[in-house]
Amino acid sequence: LDARIDDLDESLLASTFERALMQTPRALMGANTHLDKMKRLNFIDSNGSVTRAGLLAAGTYPQQFFPRLMVDVAVHPGTSKGGAGPIRFEDRSLCEGTIGEMIADAVRAIKRNLKTRSIVVGIGRVNELEIPEVVLREAVANALIHRDYNPRFDGQAVSVDVFADRIEIRNPGGLYGSMRRQSL
């Protein structure tokens, strides 16, 4: 990994350190310097090199080093890939950045392609997605967190395929290098 410490986003590091101090104060106990804190939370290793996890959690642009570690959201017409004549995609988003940014961008891309229903409540109304946002966020986060980060899978993105009747999310890795799939 050729990433250097200045490839990490200082504001993300600062907020992570602050959150660690509030939620798990022992995590940074005795880590007084910025470098000590980064080592303790595994942003860098004992040699001072940026870790893959550190780059994906707080990198300025992790795809500079791992171009295909992203989420590819494709919206297909109908219920199968290539099943609606010449139209390949109705919408497509390549979601890059840190893991947190990829999750947020992928959920946003999926939401804009889902149906919303309005329910009258009292004198107002409430809009509901056909699949709740919390479910989408959990599914995308699971795919990113549980993908295989072995270098042999660096060339494969997490794929989200939105069809008229379902959403399929596939992540690289698993038994014998297969793609793991979950459907919503």
C-alpha positions as a Python dict, from the first residue, in 0.01 Angstrom:
ca = {
    (1, 'L'): (0, 0, 0),
    (2, 'D'): (155, 329, -111),
    (3, 'A'): (-75, 551, 95),
    (4, 'R'): (83, 799, 337),
    (5, 'I'): (-57, 955, 652),
    (6, 'D'): (-137, 1275, 461),
    (7, 'D'): (-377, 1064, 247),
    (8, 'L'): (-601, 1037, 555),
    (9, 'D'): (-871, 1296, 621),
    (10, 'E'): (-781, 1484, 941),
    (11, 'S'): (-1143, 1577, 1016),
    (12, 'L'): (-1250, 1209, 998),
    (13, 'L'): (-959, 1111, 1222),
    (14, 'A'): (-1046, 1385, 1473),
    (15, 'S'): (-1414, 1284, 1488),
    (16, 'T'): (-1315, 918, 1527),
    (17, 'F'): (-1079, 1001, 1814),
    (18, 'E'): (-1348, 1215, 1978),
    (19, 'R'): (-1610, 941, 1943),
    (20, 'A'): (-1365, 680, 2078),
    (21, 'L'): (-1294, 896, 2382),
    (22, 'M'): (-1666, 935, 2453),
    (23, 'Q'): (-1781, 577, 2383),
    (24, 'T'): (-1479, 364, 2475),
    (25, 'P'): (-1234, 579, 2673),
    (26, 'R'): (-996, 287, 2734),
    (27, 'A'): (-938, 254, 2361),
    (28, 'L'): (-714, 561, 2365),
    (29, 'M'): (-579, 529, 2718),
    (30, 'G'): (-208, 612, 2710),
    (31, 'A'): (-221, 716, 2344),
    (32, 'N'): (-116, 1078, 2384),
    (33, 'T'): (13, 1172, 2039),
    (34, 'H'): (-175, 1180, 1710),
    (35, 'L'): (43, 891, 1581),
    (36, 'D'): (-25, 685, 1895),
    (37, 'K'): (-400, 733, 1849),
    (38, 'M'): (-380, 632, 1482),
    (39, 'K'): (-182, 318, 1578),
    (40, 'R'): (-420, 227, 1858),
    (41, 'L'): (-723, 252, 1630),
    (42, 'N'): (-542, 72, 1344),
    (43, 'F'): (-533, 359, 1097),
    (44, 'I'): (-159, 291, 1075),
    (45, 'D'): (46, -16, 1163),
    (46, 'S'): (341, -41, 1403),
    (47, 'N'): (576, 74, 1124),
    (48, 'G'): (370, 390, 1065),
    (49, 'S'): (227, 268, 732),
    (50, 'V'): (-136, 340, 653),
    (51, 'T'): (-349, 25, 678),
    (52, 'R'): (-608, -77, 424),
    (53, 'A'): (-877, -42, 693),
    (54, 'G'): (-748, 302, 790),
    (55, 'L'): (-758, 419, 430),
    (56, 'L'): (-1110, 283, 371),
    (57, 'A'): (-1238, 435, 696),
    (58, 'A'): (-1072, 777, 678),
    (59, 'G'): (-896, 817, 344),
    (60, 'T'): (-931, 1136, 147),
    (61, 'Y'): (-987, 929, -169),
    (62, 'P'): (-931, 554, -111),
    (63, 'Q'): (-1003, 473, -477),
    (64, 'Q'): (-672, 639, -570),
    (65, 'F'): (-515, 320, -431),
    (66, 'F'): (-804, 77, -482),
    (67, 'P'): (-997, 192, -793),
    (68, 'R'): (-1261, -83, -783),
    (69, 'L'): (-1331, -84, -408),
    (70, 'M'): (-1665, 90, -455),
    (71, 'V'): (-2037, 23, -477),
    (72, 'D'): (-2190, -3, -825),
    (73, 'V'): (-2564, 68, -815),
    (74, 'A'): (-2747, -20, -1137),
    (75, 'V'): (-3122, 17, -1192),
    (76, 'H'): (-3254, -225, -1452),
    (77, 'P'): (-3584, -200, -1638),
    (78, 'G'): (-3802, -500, -1564),
    (79, 'T'): (-3710, -801, -1356),
    (80, 'S'): (-3385, -920, -1517),
    (81, 'K'): (-3062, -783, -1657),
    (82, 'G'): (-3088, -702, -2024),
    (83, 'G'): (-3455, -796, -2034),
    (84, 'A'): (-3604, -471, -2164),
    (85, 'G'): (-3467, -435, -2516),
    (86, 'P'): (-3194, -182, -2590),
    (87, 'I'): (-3208, -6, -2251),
    (88, 'R'): (-2930, -145, -2034),
    (89, 'F'): (-2975, 76, -1725),
    (90, 'E'): (-3238, 326, -1619),
    (91, 'D'): (-2991, 474, -1369),
    (92, 'R'): (-2639, 393, -1258),
    (93, 'S'): (-2419, 532, -981),
    (94, 'L'): (-2061, 446, -892),
    (95, 'C'): (-2031, 524, -523),
    (96, 'E'): (-1678, 604, -410),
    (97, 'G'): (-1501, 742, -104),
    (98, 'T'): (-1470, 600, 244),
    (99, 'I'): (-1692, 313, 354),
    (100, 'G'): (-1926, 562, 523),
    (101, 'E'): (-1949, 776, 209),
    (102, 'M'): (-2010, 472, -11),
    (103, 'I'): (-2293, 356, 215),
    (104, 'A'): (-2458, 701, 215),
    (105, 'D'): (-2423, 747, -163),
    (106, 'A'): (-2549, 395, -242),
    (107, 'V'): (-2854, 436, -17),
    (108, 'R'): (-2927, 773, -181),
    (109, 'A'): (-2898, 617, -531),
    (110, 'I'): (-3128, 328, -439),
    (111, 'K'): (-3386, 554, -269),
    (112, 'R'): (-3422, 778, -572),
    (113, 'N'): (-3528, 471, -772),
    (114, 'L'): (-3778, 322, -526),
    (115, 'K'): (-4150, 385, -505),
    (116, 'T'): (-4277, 607, -227),
    (117, 'R'): (-4628, 588, -90),
    (118, 'S'): (-4806, 859, 104),
    (119, 'I'): (-5013, 773, 407),
    (120, 'V'): (-5256, 1020, 561),
    (121, 'V'): (-5198, 1059, 934),
    (122, 'G'): (-5431, 1301, 1108),
    (123, 'I'): (-5426, 1623, 905),
    (124, 'G'): (-5086, 1551, 751),
    (125, 'R'): (-4924, 1280, 553),
    (126, 'V'): (-4622, 1057, 587),
    (127, 'N'): (-4415, 937, 290),
    (128, 'E'): (-4281, 583, 314),
    (129, 'L'): (-4035, 409, 86),
    (130, 'E'): (-4135, 63, -37),
    (131, 'I'): (-3824, -64, 147),
    (132, 'P'): (-3740, 135, 460),
    (133, 'E'): (-3418, 336, 449),
    (134, 'V'): (-3284, 163, 760),
    (135, 'V'): (-3313, -173, 581),
    (136, 'L'): (-3131, -40, 275),
    (137, 'R'): (-2853, 108, 489),
    (138, 'E'): (-2809, -217, 682),
    (139, 'A'): (-2795, -429, 365),
    (140, 'V'): (-2540, -203, 192),
    (141, 'A'): (-2332, -170, 510),
    (142, 'N'): (-2331, -550, 553),
    (143, 'A'): (-2215, -599, 195),
    (144, 'L'): (-1929, -350, 239),
    (145, 'I'): (-1825, -461, 584),
    (146, 'H'): (-1837, -832, 505),
    (147, 'R'): (-1685, -821, 157),
    (148, 'D'): (-1350, -993, 116),
    (149, 'Y'): (-1070, -737, 141),
    (150, 'N'): (-802, -981, 28),
    (151, 'P'): (-599, -811, -250),
    (152, 'R'): (-712, -1073, -503),
    (153, 'F'): (-1064, -922, -484),
    (154, 'D'): (-952, -558, -525),
    (155, 'G'): (-1078, -556, -885),
    (156, 'Q'): (-1438, -628, -785),
    (157, 'A'): (-1695, -378, -665),
    (158, 'V'): (-1995, -445, -443),
    (159, 'S'): (-2287, -465, -687),
    (160, 'V'): (-2638, -342, -617),
    (161, 'D'): (-2892, -433, -885),
    (162, 'V'): (-3233, -269, -852),
    (163, 'F'): (-3510, -448, -1040),
    (164, 'A'): (-3883, -376, -1057),
    (165, 'D'): (-3956, -655, -804),
    (166, 'R'): (-3640, -674, -588),
    (167, 'I'): (-3295, -546, -503),
    (168, 'E'): (-2995, -780, -520),
    (169, 'I'): (-2671, -692, -342),
    (170, 'R'): (-2357, -895, -415),
    (171, 'N'): (-2017, -862, -256),
    (172, 'P'): (-1688, -1024, -357),
    (173, 'G'): (-1533, -1309, -167),
    (174, 'G'): (-1684, -1588, 30),
    (175, 'L'): (-1625, -1957, -6),
    (176, 'Y'): (-1387, -2031, -290),
    (177, 'G'): (-1398, -1670, -415),
    (178, 'S'): (-1766, -1669, -509),
    (179, 'M'): (-1991, -1365, -485),
    (180, 'R'): (-2218, -1351, -178),
    (181, 'R'): (-2569, -1235, -254),
    (182, 'Q'): (-2857, -1097, -52),
    (183, 'S'): (-3196, -995, -187),
    (184, 'L'): (-3444, -743, -54),
}
